[in-house]
Amino acid sequence: MEENNNPMVANSGADPMIASLHSAVAGELRHVGALIEQLAEVLVGDEHFVDRYLDKLQAFDLLVQCTEESAAVLDRLAAGACTRSAIAPVRLGQIHERLHAALQAAH
């Protein structure tokens, strides 16, 4: 069996820092979600913006949900869940399908 010496291709089972990195990235995603929520609050407070873009405001909620779902997957991976168990609880169908497809493509 050939050993891979490329530091960009890590074996997650051999990297003791992977759980910490998963947790840190989950935190970053939650931070992004909070920033999006803050921006949405500012924009909703602007009557002219709301009048003009009311139909687009739902995109902010979807972005926050996507970042939270992704962060939760990373948290489960950091806690030691296998990949399939990590994505199983994802509630947003589009994200669940894309993650499942990514796992299928990896096989």
Coordinates of C-alpha atoms in Angstrom, one line a residue:
M1 CA 0.0 0.0 0.0
E2 CA 1.4 3.4 -1.0
E3 CA 1.7 6.0 1.6
N4 CA 0.4 9.5 0.8
N5 CA 3.0 12.1 1.9
N6 CA 0.9 15.1 0.6
P7 CA -0.1 17.2 3.7
M8 CA -3.1 18.5 1.8
V9 CA -4.6 14.9 1.7
A10 CA -5.0 13.9 5.3
N11 CA -6.4 10.7 6.6
S12 CA -8.9 11.9 9.1
G13 CA -8.4 8.9 11.4
A14 CA -4.7 9.6 11.7
D15 CA -5.1 13.4 12.3
P16 CA -5.7 14.0 16.1
M17 CA -6.5 17.7 15.3
I18 CA -9.4 17.0 12.9
A19 CA -12.1 17.1 15.6
S20 CA -10.8 20.5 16.8
L21 CA -10.8 21.8 13.3
H22 CA -14.3 20.6 12.7
S23 CA -15.4 22.4 15.8
A24 CA -13.6 25.5 14.9
V25 CA -15.1 25.6 11.4
A26 CA -18.6 25.0 12.9
G27 CA -18.0 28.0 15.1
E28 CA -17.0 30.1 12.1
L29 CA -20.2 29.0 10.2
R30 CA -22.3 30.1 13.2
H31 CA -20.5 33.4 13.3
V32 CA -21.3 33.9 9.6
G33 CA -24.9 33.0 10.4
A34 CA -25.1 35.6 13.2
L35 CA -23.6 38.2 10.8
I36 CA -26.3 37.4 8.2
E37 CA -29.0 37.7 10.9
Q38 CA -27.7 41.1 11.9
L39 CA -27.6 42.3 8.4
A40 CA -31.1 41.1 7.8
E41 CA -32.3 42.9 10.9
V42 CA -30.8 46.2 9.6
L43 CA -32.4 45.7 6.2
V44 CA -35.8 44.8 7.6
G45 CA -35.6 48.1 9.5
D46 CA -35.4 50.0 6.2
E47 CA -38.9 50.5 5.0
H48 CA -37.8 51.2 1.4
F49 CA -35.7 48.1 1.3
V50 CA -38.6 46.0 2.6
D51 CA -41.0 47.5 0.1
R52 CA -38.6 46.8 -2.8
Y53 CA -37.2 43.4 -1.8
L54 CA -39.7 41.8 0.5
D55 CA -39.7 38.6 -1.6
K56 CA -35.9 38.4 -1.3
L57 CA -35.7 38.6 2.5
Q58 CA -36.4 34.9 2.9
A59 CA -33.0 34.2 1.4
F60 CA -31.4 35.6 4.6
D61 CA -33.3 33.0 6.6
L62 CA -32.3 30.2 4.2
L63 CA -28.6 31.3 4.5
V64 CA -28.8 31.2 8.3
Q65 CA -30.4 27.8 8.2
C66 CA -27.7 26.5 5.8
T67 CA -24.9 27.7 8.0
E68 CA -26.5 26.2 11.1
E69 CA -27.1 22.8 9.4
S70 CA -23.5 22.7 8.1
A71 CA -22.2 23.7 11.5
A72 CA -24.2 20.9 13.2
V73 CA -22.8 18.3 10.7
L74 CA -19.3 19.5 11.6
D75 CA -20.1 19.3 15.4
R76 CA -21.3 15.7 14.9
L77 CA -18.2 14.8 13.0
A78 CA -16.1 16.4 15.7
A79 CA -17.9 14.3 18.3
G80 CA -16.9 11.2 16.4
A81 CA -20.0 10.4 14.3
C82 CA -19.5 8.6 11.1
T83 CA -20.2 10.6 7.9
R84 CA -23.6 9.0 7.3
S85 CA -24.7 9.6 10.9
A86 CA -23.4 13.1 10.8
I87 CA -25.7 14.0 7.8
A88 CA -28.7 11.9 8.8
P89 CA -30.3 14.6 11.0
V90 CA -30.0 17.4 8.4
R91 CA -33.5 18.9 8.1
L92 CA -33.1 21.0 4.9
G93 CA -33.7 18.7 2.1
Q94 CA -31.4 20.4 -0.4
I95 CA -28.5 20.3 1.9
H96 CA -29.2 16.7 2.9
E97 CA -29.3 15.6 -0.8
R98 CA -26.1 17.5 -1.7
L99 CA -24.2 16.0 1.3
H100 CA -25.5 12.5 0.5
A101 CA -24.6 12.9 -3.1
A102 CA -21.1 14.0 -2.1
L103 CA -20.7 10.8 0.0
Q104 CA -22.0 8.7 -2.9
A105 CA -19.5 10.3 -5.3
A106 CA -16.6 9.6 -2.9
H107 CA -17.3 5.8 -3.1

